[in-house]
C-alpha cells in the first residue's frame, strides 16, 4: 500500500523539550534560590529528570491524572510533602520559565513545510491533549496537522500497538499506509514497526547505532523528504493522493 500519512512524535522530535526543560528548570531553581541546595546544575537536573520520568510513567500507566503527575514531580524533586495548592504554585512558577524557553529544532519547520504538499500529517504523543494542542499553537505549527492524538484521548500510550492503530483508524487509514517518526527507538520506532507502520527513528544524538530490522534511522529531519521520495517510495508530489 502507498503511504498516505506521517504521524509525528512531538517532544524531542519537533519540539526541543529537553533543551527547553533544562533552561526552564535551571532558571526556576535559581529564582527560587535553591539551586545550590540541590547539588548545583547537573545534580539538580538529574534529580529533576528522575522525578519527571518516575511520575510521568505513573501517568502513562493510568495511576494518576496529568495534574497529579505534575504535583508528584514537584514533591518527588523537593522531597517535601506539599499540599496540592503548594505543589501547584511551585510547578506553576517552573512552567512560566519552561514555557518562556519553548523552541522548535531548526530542522522542524522546514521538514513540515516540505512534507505539506506530499502527505497528510498528524501528531501522536504520549502527553496530554490539551497540553500538546497549546504547545503546537504557541510554536506556530498547529496548522500543519489535521489531528493531534494523545494517550489520554486514545486510552493507550506508545509503544502499545493500540496507540498506533487507534491513530491510524481515526485517520481512516491502515497501518501500512502510515509512517511514524520519533526520537525514541523503543517507544516510537519499535512500537510503530510492531504495529505495522513504517518506522523512522530520529537519532538526534547521532549515535550512529545500526537500527533493528524494519526501522529506518535518520540523524536530522532534513533527511526525511529524501527518505520519503527515495527509500520508502513516495512519488512526485502530483502522484500522491
Coordinates of N, CA and C in Angstrom, one line a residue:
X1 N 0.8 -1.2 0.0 CA 0.0 0.0 0.0 C 0.9 1.3 0.0
X2 N 0.5 2.3 -0.7 CA 1.3 3.5 -0.7 C 1.1 4.2 0.6
X3 N 2.1 5.0 1.0 CA 2.0 5.7 2.3 C 1.1 7.0 2.1
X4 N 0.2 7.2 3.0 CA -0.7 8.3 2.9 C -0.5 9.4 3.9
X5 N 0.1 9.0 5.1 CA 0.2 10.0 6.2 C 1.5 9.7 7.0
X6 N 1.9 10.8 7.6 CA 3.0 10.8 8.6 C 2.5 11.1 9.9
X7 N 2.7 10.3 10.9 CA 2.4 10.5 12.3 C 3.7 11.0 13.0
X8 N 3.6 12.2 13.6 CA 4.8 12.8 14.2 C 4.7 12.6 15.7
X9 N 5.8 12.2 16.3 CA 6.0 12.4 17.8 C 6.3 13.9 17.9
X10 N 6.1 14.5 19.1 CA 6.3 15.9 19.2 C 7.5 16.3 20.1
X11 N 7.5 15.8 21.3 CA 8.6 16.2 22.2 C 9.9 15.5 21.9
X12 N 10.9 16.3 21.7 CA 12.3 15.9 21.3 C 12.4 15.4 19.9
X13 N 11.3 15.5 19.1 CA 11.3 15.2 17.7 C 11.2 16.5 16.9
X14 N 10.1 17.2 17.1 CA 9.9 18.5 16.5 C 10.2 19.7 17.5
X15 N 9.8 19.4 18.7 CA 9.9 20.4 19.8 C 11.1 20.0 20.7
X16 N 12.0 21.0 21.0 CA 13.2 20.7 21.8 C 12.8 20.7 23.3
X17 N 12.1 19.6 23.7 CA 11.7 19.5 25.1 C 12.9 19.5 26.0
X18 N 13.9 18.7 25.7 CA 15.0 18.6 26.7 C 15.7 19.9 26.9
X19 N 16.0 20.7 25.8 CA 16.6 21.9 25.9 C 15.7 23.0 26.6
X20 N 14.4 23.0 26.3 CA 13.5 23.9 26.9 C 13.3 23.6 28.4
X21 N 13.2 22.3 28.7 CA 13.1 21.9 30.1 C 14.3 22.3 31.0
X22 N 15.5 22.0 30.4 CA 16.7 22.3 31.1 C 16.8 23.8 31.4
X23 N 16.6 24.6 30.4 CA 16.7 26.1 30.6 C 15.7 26.6 31.6
X24 N 14.5 26.0 31.5 CA 13.4 26.4 32.3 C 13.6 26.1 33.8
X25 N 14.0 24.8 34.1 CA 14.1 24.4 35.5 C 15.3 25.1 36.1
X26 N 16.4 25.3 35.4 CA 17.6 25.9 36.0 C 17.2 27.4 36.3
X27 N 16.5 28.1 35.4 CA 16.1 29.4 35.7 C 15.2 29.5 36.9
X28 N 14.3 28.5 37.0 CA 13.3 28.4 38.1 C 14.1 28.2 39.4
X29 N 15.0 27.2 39.5 CA 15.7 26.9 40.7 C 16.6 28.1 41.2
X30 N 17.2 28.8 40.2 CA 17.9 30.0 40.6 C 17.0 31.1 41.2
X31 N 15.9 31.3 40.5 CA 14.9 32.3 41.0 C 14.4 31.9 42.4
X32 N 14.2 30.6 42.6 CA 13.7 30.2 44.0 C 14.8 30.2 45.0
X33 N 16.1 30.3 44.5 CA 17.2 30.4 45.4 C 17.6 29.0 46.0
X34 N 17.3 27.9 45.3 CA 17.5 26.6 45.8 C 18.4 25.7 45.0
X35 N 19.0 26.3 43.9 CA 19.9 25.5 43.0 C 21.0 24.8 43.8
X36 N 21.7 25.6 44.6 CA 22.9 25.0 45.3 C 22.4 24.0 46.3
X37 N 21.2 24.2 46.9 CA 20.7 23.3 47.9 C 20.4 21.9 47.3
X38 N 20.3 21.8 46.0 CA 20.0 20.6 45.3 C 21.2 20.1 44.5
X39 N 22.4 20.6 44.9 CA 23.6 20.0 44.3 C 24.2 20.7 43.2
X40 N 23.7 21.9 42.8 CA 24.2 22.6 41.6 C 23.5 22.0 40.3
X41 N 23.9 22.6 39.2 CA 23.2 22.3 37.9 C 23.0 20.9 37.6
X42 N 24.1 20.1 37.4 CA 24.0 18.8 36.8 C 23.3 17.8 37.8
X43 N 23.6 17.9 39.1 CA 23.0 17.1 40.1 C 21.5 17.4 40.2
X44 N 21.1 18.7 40.2 CA 19.7 19.1 40.3 C 19.0 18.6 39.0
X45 N 19.6 18.8 37.9 CA 19.0 18.4 36.6 C 18.7 16.9 36.6
X46 N 19.6 16.1 37.1 CA 19.4 14.6 37.1 C 18.3 14.3 38.1
X47 N 18.2 14.9 39.2 CA 17.2 14.7 40.2 C 15.8 15.1 39.6
X48 N 15.8 16.2 38.8 CA 14.5 16.6 38.2 C 14.1 15.6 37.1
X49 N 15.1 15.2 36.3 CA 14.7 14.2 35.2 C 14.2 12.9 35.8
X50 N 14.8 12.5 36.9 CA 14.4 11.2 37.6 C 12.9 11.4 38.1
X51 N 12.7 12.5 38.7 CA 11.3 12.8 39.2 C 10.3 12.8 38.0
X52 N 10.7 13.5 36.9 CA 9.8 13.5 35.8 C 9.5 12.1 35.2
X53 N 10.5 11.3 35.0 CA 10.4 10.0 34.4 C 9.5 9.1 35.3
X54 N 9.8 9.2 36.6 CA 9.0 8.4 37.6 C 7.5 8.7 37.6
X55 N 7.2 10.0 37.7 CA 5.8 10.4 37.8 C 5.1 10.4 36.4
X56 N 5.8 10.6 35.3 CA 5.2 10.5 34.0 C 4.9 9.1 33.7
X57 N 5.7 8.1 34.1 CA 5.4 6.7 34.0 C 4.1 6.3 34.7
X58 N 3.9 6.9 35.8 CA 2.6 6.7 36.6 C 1.4 7.3 35.8
X59 N 1.6 8.4 35.2 CA 0.5 9.0 34.4 C 0.2 8.1 33.2
X60 N 1.3 7.6 32.5 CA 1.0 6.7 31.3 C 0.4 5.4 31.7
X61 N 0.7 5.0 32.9 CA 0.1 3.7 33.4 C -1.4 3.9 33.9
X62 N -1.8 5.2 33.9 CA -3.2 5.4 34.4 C -3.3 5.5 35.9
X63 N -2.2 5.6 36.6 CA -2.3 5.6 38.1 C -2.7 7.0 38.6
X64 N -2.3 8.0 37.9 CA -2.6 9.4 38.3 C -3.0 10.2 37.0
X65 N -3.7 11.3 37.3 CA -4.0 12.2 36.2 C -2.9 13.1 35.9
X66 N -3.0 13.9 34.8 CA -1.9 14.8 34.4 C -1.6 15.8 35.4
X67 N -2.6 16.4 36.1 CA -2.3 17.4 37.1 C -1.6 16.8 38.3
X68 N -2.1 15.6 38.7 CA -1.4 14.9 39.8 C 0.0 14.4 39.5
X69 N 0.2 14.1 38.3 CA 1.6 13.8 37.9 C 2.5 15.0 38.1
X70 N 2.0 16.2 37.8 CA 2.9 17.4 38.0 C 3.1 17.6 39.5
X71 N 2.1 17.4 40.3 CA 2.3 17.5 41.7 C 3.3 16.5 42.2
X72 N 3.2 15.3 41.7 CA 4.2 14.3 42.1 C 5.6 14.6 41.7
X73 N 5.8 15.2 40.5 CA 7.1 15.7 40.1 C 7.7 16.7 41.1
X74 N 6.8 17.6 41.5 CA 7.3 18.6 42.5 C 7.6 18.0 43.8
X75 N 6.8 17.2 44.4 CA 7.0 16.6 45.7 C 8.3 15.7 45.6
X76 N 8.4 14.9 44.6 CA 9.5 14.0 44.5 C 10.8 14.7 44.3
X77 N 10.8 15.8 43.5 CA 12.1 16.6 43.4 C 12.4 17.3 44.7
X78 N 11.5 17.9 45.3 CA 11.8 18.7 46.5 C 12.0 17.8 47.7
X79 N 11.3 16.6 47.7 CA 11.4 15.8 48.9 C 10.6 16.3 50.1
X80 N 9.5 17.0 49.7 CA 8.7 17.7 50.7 C 7.2 17.4 50.5
X81 N 6.5 17.1 51.6 CA 5.1 16.7 51.5 C 4.2 18.0 51.3
X82 N 4.2 18.6 50.2 CA 3.5 19.8 49.9 C 2.0 19.5 49.8
X83 N 1.2 20.5 50.1 CA -0.3 20.4 49.8 C -0.5 20.5 48.3
X84 N -1.7 20.2 47.8 CA -1.9 20.4 46.4 C -1.7 21.8 46.0
X85 N -2.3 22.8 46.7 CA -2.1 24.2 46.2 C -0.7 24.6 46.2
X86 N 0.1 24.1 47.2 CA 1.5 24.5 47.3 C 2.3 23.9 46.1
X87 N 2.0 22.6 45.8 CA 2.6 21.9 44.7 C 2.3 22.6 43.4
X88 N 1.0 22.9 43.2 CA 0.5 23.6 42.0 C 1.2 24.9 41.8
X89 N 1.4 25.7 42.9 CA 2.0 27.0 42.8 C 3.5 26.9 42.4
X90 N 4.2 25.9 43.0 CA 5.6 25.7 42.7 C 5.8 25.3 41.3
X91 N 5.0 24.3 40.9 CA 5.1 23.9 39.5 C 4.7 24.9 38.5
X92 N 3.7 25.8 38.9 CA 3.3 26.9 38.0 C 4.4 27.9 37.8
X93 N 5.2 28.1 38.8 CA 6.3 29.0 38.6 C 7.4 28.4 37.7
X94 N 7.6 27.1 37.8 CA 8.5 26.4 36.9 C 8.0 26.5 35.5
X95 N 6.7 26.3 35.3 CA 6.1 26.3 34.0 C 6.3 27.7 33.3
X96 N 6.2 28.8 34.0 CA 6.5 30.1 33.4 C 7.8 30.2 32.8
X97 N 8.9 29.7 33.5 CA 10.2 29.7 32.9 C 10.4 28.7 31.8
X98 N 9.8 27.5 31.9 CA 9.9 26.5 30.9 C 9.2 26.9 29.6
X99 N 8.0 27.5 29.7 CA 7.3 27.9 28.5 C 8.0 29.1 27.8
X100 N 8.6 29.9 28.6 CA 9.4 31.0 28.0 C 10.6 30.5 27.2
X101 N 11.0 29.3 27.5 CA 12.1 28.7 26.8 C 11.7 27.8 25.6
X102 N 10.4 27.6 25.3 CA 10.0 26.7 24.3 C 10.6 27.1 22.9
X103 N 11.0 26.1 22.2 CA 11.6 26.3 20.9 C 11.5 25.0 20.0
X104 N 11.3 25.2 18.7 CA 11.4 24.1 17.8 C 12.9 23.8 17.5
X105 N 13.2 22.6 17.1 CA 14.5 22.4 16.5 C 14.6 23.1 15.1
X106 N 15.8 23.6 14.7 CA 15.9 24.3 13.5 C 15.4 23.6 12.2
X107 N 15.4 22.2 12.2 CA 15.0 21.5 11.1 C 13.6 21.1 11.0
X108 N 12.8 21.5 12.1 CA 11.4 21.1 12.2 C 10.5 21.8 11.2
X109 N 10.5 23.1 11.3 CA 9.5 23.8 10.4 C 9.8 23.6 8.9
X110 N 11.1 23.5 8.4 CA 11.4 23.2 7.0 C 10.9 21.8 6.7
X111 N 11.0 20.8 7.5 CA 10.6 19.5 7.2 C 9.0 19.4 7.1
X112 N 8.3 20.1 8.0 CA 6.9 20.1 7.9 C 6.4 20.8 6.6
X113 N 7.1 21.9 6.3 CA 6.7 22.6 5.1 C 7.0 21.7 3.8
X114 N 8.1 21.0 3.8 CA 8.5 20.2 2.7 C 7.5 19.0 2.5
X115 N 6.9 18.5 3.6 CA 6.0 17.4 3.5 C 4.6 17.8 3.2
X116 N 4.3 19.1 3.5 CA 2.9 19.5 3.4 C 2.2 19.2 2.0
X117 N 2.9 19.4 0.9 CA 2.2 19.1 -0.4 C 2.2 17.6 -0.7
X118 N 2.9 16.8 0.1 CA 3.1 15.4 -0.3 C 2.2 14.4 0.5
X119 N 1.8 14.8 1.7 CA 1.3 13.7 2.5 C 0.5 14.4 3.7
X120 N -0.5 13.6 4.2 CA -1.3 14.1 5.4 C -0.3 14.0 6.6
X121 N -0.5 14.9 7.6 CA 0.3 14.9 8.8 C -0.5 15.0 10.0
X122 N -0.1 14.3 11.0 CA -0.8 14.3 12.3 C 0.2 14.1 13.4
X123 N -0.2 14.3 14.7 CA 0.7 14.1 15.8 C 0.2 12.9 16.6
X124 N 1.2 12.1 17.1 CA 0.9 11.0 18.0 C 1.8 11.2 19.2
X125 N 1.3 11.5 20.4 CA 2.1 11.9 21.6 C 1.6 11.2 22.8
X126 N 2.5 10.9 23.7 CA 2.1 10.3 25.0 C 1.7 11.3 26.0
X127 N 1.8 12.6 25.7 CA 1.4 13.7 26.7 C -0.1 13.9 26.6
X128 N -0.6 14.9 27.4 CA -2.0 15.2 27.5 C -2.4 16.1 26.3
X129 N -3.6 15.8 25.7 CA -4.1 16.5 24.5 C -4.0 18.0 24.7
X130 N -4.7 18.5 25.8 CA -4.7 20.0 25.9 C -3.4 20.6 26.0
X131 N -2.4 19.9 26.7 CA -1.1 20.5 26.8 C -0.4 20.5 25.4
X132 N -0.5 19.5 24.6 CA 0.1 19.4 23.3 C -0.5 20.4 22.3
X133 N -1.8 20.5 22.4 CA -2.5 21.4 21.5 C -2.0 22.9 21.7
X134 N -1.9 23.2 23.0 CA -1.5 24.6 23.4 C 0.0 24.8 22.9
X135 N 0.8 23.7 23.1 CA 2.2 23.8 22.7 C 2.3 24.0 21.2
X136 N 1.6 23.2 20.4 CA 1.7 23.3 19.0 C 1.2 24.7 18.5
X137 N 0.2 25.3 19.1 CA -0.3 26.6 18.7 C 0.8 27.6 19.1
X138 N 1.4 27.5 20.3 CA 2.4 28.5 20.7 C 3.6 28.4 19.8
X139 N 3.9 27.3 19.3 CA 5.1 27.1 18.5 C 4.8 27.5 17.0
X140 N 3.6 27.7 16.7 CA 3.2 28.2 15.3 C 3.2 27.1 14.3
X141 N 3.0 25.8 14.7 CA 2.9 24.7 13.7 C 1.6 23.9 13.7
X142 N 0.7 24.3 14.5 CA -0.6 23.5 14.6 C -1.3 23.3 13.3
X143 N -1.2 24.3 12.4 CA -1.9 24.2 11.1 C -1.3 23.1 10.2
X144 N -0.2 22.6 10.5 CA 0.4 21.5 9.6 C -0.3 20.2 9.9
X145 N -1.1 20.1 11.0 CA -1.6 18.8 11.4 C -3.1 18.7 11.3
X146 N -3.6 17.7 10.7 CA -5.1 17.5 10.6 C -5.6 17.0 12.0
X147 N -4.8 16.4 12.8 CA -5.3 15.8 14.1 C -4.1 15.7 15.0
X148 N -4.4 15.7 16.3 CA -3.5 15.5 17.4 C -4.0 14.4 18.3
X149 N -3.3 13.3 18.3 CA -3.7 12.1 19.0 C -2.8 12.0 20.2
X150 N -3.4 11.9 21.4 CA -2.6 11.7 22.6 C -3.1 10.6 23.5
X151 N -2.2 10.2 24.4 CA -2.5 9.0 25.2 C -3.9 9.1 26.0
X152 N -4.2 10.3 26.5 CA -5.4 10.5 27.2 C -6.6 10.3 26.4
X153 N -6.5 10.7 25.1 CA -7.7 10.6 24.2 C -7.8 9.2 23.6
X154 N -6.7 8.5 23.3 CA -6.7 7.2 22.7 C -6.9 6.1 23.7
X155 N -6.6 6.4 25.0 CA -6.7 5.4 26.0 C -5.5 4.4 26.1
X156 N -4.5 4.7 25.3 CA -3.3 3.9 25.2 C -2.1 4.8 24.9
X157 N -1.0 4.4 25.4 CA 0.2 5.1 25.2 C 1.2 4.3 24.4
X158 N 2.0 5.0 23.6 CA 3.1 4.3 22.9 C 4.0 3.7 23.9
X159 N 4.6 2.5 23.7 CA 4.6 1.7 22.5 C 3.5 0.7 22.3
X160 N 2.4 0.8 23.0 CA 1.3 -0.1 22.8 C 0.8 0.0 21.4
X161 N 0.6 -1.1 20.7 CA 0.1 -1.1 19.3 C -1.2 -0.4 19.2
X162 N -2.0 -0.5 20.3 CA -3.4 0.2 20.3 C -3.2 1.7 20.1
X163 N -2.2 2.3 20.5 CA -2.0 3.7 20.3 C -1.8 4.0 18.9
X164 N -0.9 3.3 18.2 CA -0.6 3.5 16.8 C -1.8 3.1 15.9
X165 N -2.4 2.0 16.2 CA -3.5 1.6 15.4 C -4.8 2.5 15.6
X166 N -4.9 3.0 16.8 CA -6.0 3.9 17.1 C -5.9 5.2 16.3
X167 N -4.7 5.7 16.2 CA -4.4 6.9 15.4 C -4.7 6.6 13.9
X168 N -4.2 5.5 13.4 CA -4.4 5.1 12.0 C -5.9 5.0 11.7
X169 N -6.7 4.4 12.6 CA -8.1 4.2 12.4 C -8.8 5.5 12.4
X170 N -8.4 6.4 13.3 CA -9.0 7.8 13.3 C -8.7 8.5 12.0
X171 N -7.6 8.3 11.4 CA -7.3 8.9 10.1 C -8.0 8.2 8.9
X172 N -8.6 7.1 9.2 CA -9.3 6.3 8.1 C -8.3 5.5 7.3
X173 N -7.1 5.2 7.9 CA -6.1 4.5 7.1 C -5.6 3.2 7.8
X174 N -5.0 2.3 7.1 CA -4.5 1.1 7.7 C -3.0 1.4 8.1
X175 N -2.5 0.6 9.0 CA -1.1 0.9 9.5 C -0.1 0.9 8.4
X176 N -0.3 0.1 7.3 CA 0.7 0.1 6.3 C 0.7 1.3 5.3
X177 N -0.3 2.2 5.6 CA -0.4 3.4 4.8 C 0.2 4.6 5.6
X178 N 0.8 4.3 6.8 CA 1.2 5.4 7.7 C 2.6 5.2 8.1
X179 N 3.4 6.3 8.2 CA 4.7 6.3 8.7 C 4.7 7.1 10.0
X180 N 5.5 6.5 11.0 CA 5.6 7.2 12.3 C 7.1 7.6 12.5
X181 N 7.3 8.8 12.9 CA 8.7 9.2 13.2 C 8.8 9.8 14.6
X182 N 9.8 9.3 15.3 CA 10.0 9.8 16.7 C 11.5 9.6 17.1
X183 N 11.8 10.2 18.3 CA 13.2 10.2 18.7 C 13.6 9.0 19.6
X184 N 12.6 8.3 20.1 CA 12.9 7.1 21.0 C 12.8 5.8 20.2
X185 N 13.9 5.1 20.2 CA 14.0 3.9 19.4 C 12.9 2.9 19.9
X186 N 12.9 2.7 21.3 CA 12.0 1.7 21.8 C 10.5 2.1 21.7
X187 N 10.2 3.3 22.2 CA 8.8 3.7 22.3 C 8.2 4.1 21.0
X188 N 9.0 4.8 20.2 CA 8.5 5.3 18.9 C 8.7 4.3 17.8
X189 N 10.0 4.0 17.5 CA 10.3 3.2 16.3 C 9.9 1.8 16.4
X190 N 10.3 1.1 17.5 CA 9.9 -0.3 17.6 C 8.4 -0.5 17.8
X191 N 7.8 0.5 18.5 CA 6.3 0.4 18.7 C 5.6 0.5 17.4
X192 N 6.1 1.5 16.6 CA 5.4 1.7 15.3 C 5.6 0.5 14.4
X193 N 6.9 0.0 14.3 CA 7.2 -1.2 13.5 C 6.3 -2.4 13.9
X194 N 6.2 -2.6 15.2 CA 5.4 -3.8 15.6 C 3.9 -3.7 15.4
X195 N 3.5 -2.4 15.3 CA 2.1 -2.2 15.0 C 1.8 -2.2 13.5
X196 N 2.8 -2.3 12.7 CA 2.6 -2.4 11.2 C 2.8 -1.2 10.5
X197 N 3.3 -0.1 11.1 CA 3.5 1.2 10.4 C 5.0 1.1 9.9
X198 N 5.2 2.0 9.0 CA 6.6 2.3 8.6 C 7.3 3.1 9.7
X199 N 8.4 2.6 10.2 CA 9.0 3.2 11.4 C 10.3 3.9 11.0
X200 N 10.4 5.2 11.4 CA 11.6 6.0 11.3 C 12.0 6.5 12.6
X201 N 13.3 6.2 13.0 CA 13.9 6.6 14.2 C 14.7 7.9 14.0
X202 N 14.4 9.0 14.6 CA 15.2 10.2 14.5 C 16.3 10.2 15.6
X203 N 17.5 9.9 15.2 CA 18.6 9.7 16.1 C 19.3 11.1 16.2
X204 N 18.7 12.0 16.9 CA 19.3 13.4 17.0 C 20.6 13.3 17.8
X205 N 20.8 12.4 18.6 CA 22.1 12.3 19.4 C 23.2 11.9 18.5
X206 N 22.9 11.4 17.3 CA 24.0 10.9 16.4 C 24.7 9.7 16.9
X207 N 24.0 8.8 17.4 CA 24.7 7.6 18.0 C 25.3 6.8 16.9
X208 N 24.7 6.8 15.7 CA 25.2 6.0 14.6 C 24.9 4.5 14.7
X209 N 24.1 4.2 15.8 CA 23.7 2.9 16.1 C 22.9 2.3 14.9
X210 N 23.2 1.0 14.5 CA 22.5 0.4 13.5 C 21.1 0.0 14.0
X211 N 20.1 0.5 13.3 CA 18.7 0.2 13.8 C 18.3 -1.2 13.6
X212 N 17.4 -1.7 14.4 CA 16.9 -3.0 14.2 C 16.2 -3.2 12.9
X213 N 16.0 -4.4 12.5 CA 15.3 -4.7 11.2 C 13.9 -4.0 11.2
X214 N 13.5 -3.5 10.1 CA 12.2 -2.8 10.0 C 12.2 -1.4 10.5
X215 N 13.3 -0.9 10.9 CA 13.4 0.5 11.4 C 14.4 1.3 10.5
X216 N 14.0 2.5 10.0 CA 15.0 3.3 9.3 C 15.4 4.4 10.2
X217 N 16.7 4.7 10.1 CA 17.3 5.7 11.0 C 17.7 7.0 10.2
X218 N 17.4 8.2 10.8 CA 17.9 9.4 10.2 C 18.5 10.2 11.4
X219 N 19.4 11.1 11.1 CA 20.1 11.9 12.1 C 19.5 13.3 12.2
X220 N 18.7 13.7 11.1 CA 18.2 15.0 11.0 C 16.9 14.9 10.2
X221 N 16.0 15.8 10.5 CA 14.7 15.9 9.7 C 15.0 16.3 8.3
X222 N 16.1 17.0 8.1 CA 16.5 17.4 6.7 C 16.6 16.1 5.8
X223 N 16.8 15.0 6.4 CA 16.9 13.7 5.6 C 15.6 13.1 5.2
X224 N 14.5 13.6 5.9 CA 13.2 12.9 5.8 C 12.6 13.0 4.4
X225 N 12.5 14.2 3.7 CA 11.9 14.2 2.4 C 12.6 13.3 1.4
X226 N 13.9 13.2 1.4 CA 14.6 12.3 0.5 C 14.3 10.9 0.8
X227 N 14.2 10.6 2.1 CA 13.8 9.2 2.5 C 12.4 8.9 2.0
X228 N 11.5 9.8 2.1 CA 10.2 9.6 1.6 C 10.1 9.3 0.1
X229 N 10.9 10.2 -0.6 CA 10.9 10.0 -2.1 C 11.6 8.8 -2.5
X230 N 12.8 8.6 -1.9 CA 13.7 7.5 -2.4 C 13.5 6.2 -1.8
X231 N 13.9 6.0 -0.5 CA 14.0 4.7 0.1 C 12.6 4.1 0.3
X232 N 11.6 5.0 0.7 CA 10.3 4.4 1.0 C 9.4 4.4 -0.2
X233 N 9.7 5.2 -1.1 CA 8.9 5.1 -2.4 C 7.8 6.1 -2.7
X234 N 7.8 7.2 -2.0 CA 6.9 8.3 -2.4 C 7.2 8.7 -3.8
X235 N 6.2 9.0 -4.6 CA 6.5 9.5 -5.9 C 6.6 11.0 -5.8
X236 N 6.5 11.6 -7.0 CA 6.5 13.1 -7.0 C 5.2 13.6 -6.4
X237 N 5.2 14.8 -5.9 CA 4.0 15.3 -5.2 C 2.7 15.1 -6.0
X238 N 2.7 15.2 -7.3 CA 1.5 15.1 -8.1 C 0.9 13.7 -8.1
X239 N 1.7 12.7 -7.7 CA 1.2 11.4 -7.7 C 0.7 10.9 -6.4
X240 N 0.8 11.7 -5.4 CA 0.3 11.4 -4.0 C -1.1 11.9 -3.8
X241 N -2.0 11.0 -3.5 CA -3.4 11.3 -3.2 C -3.6 11.6 -1.8

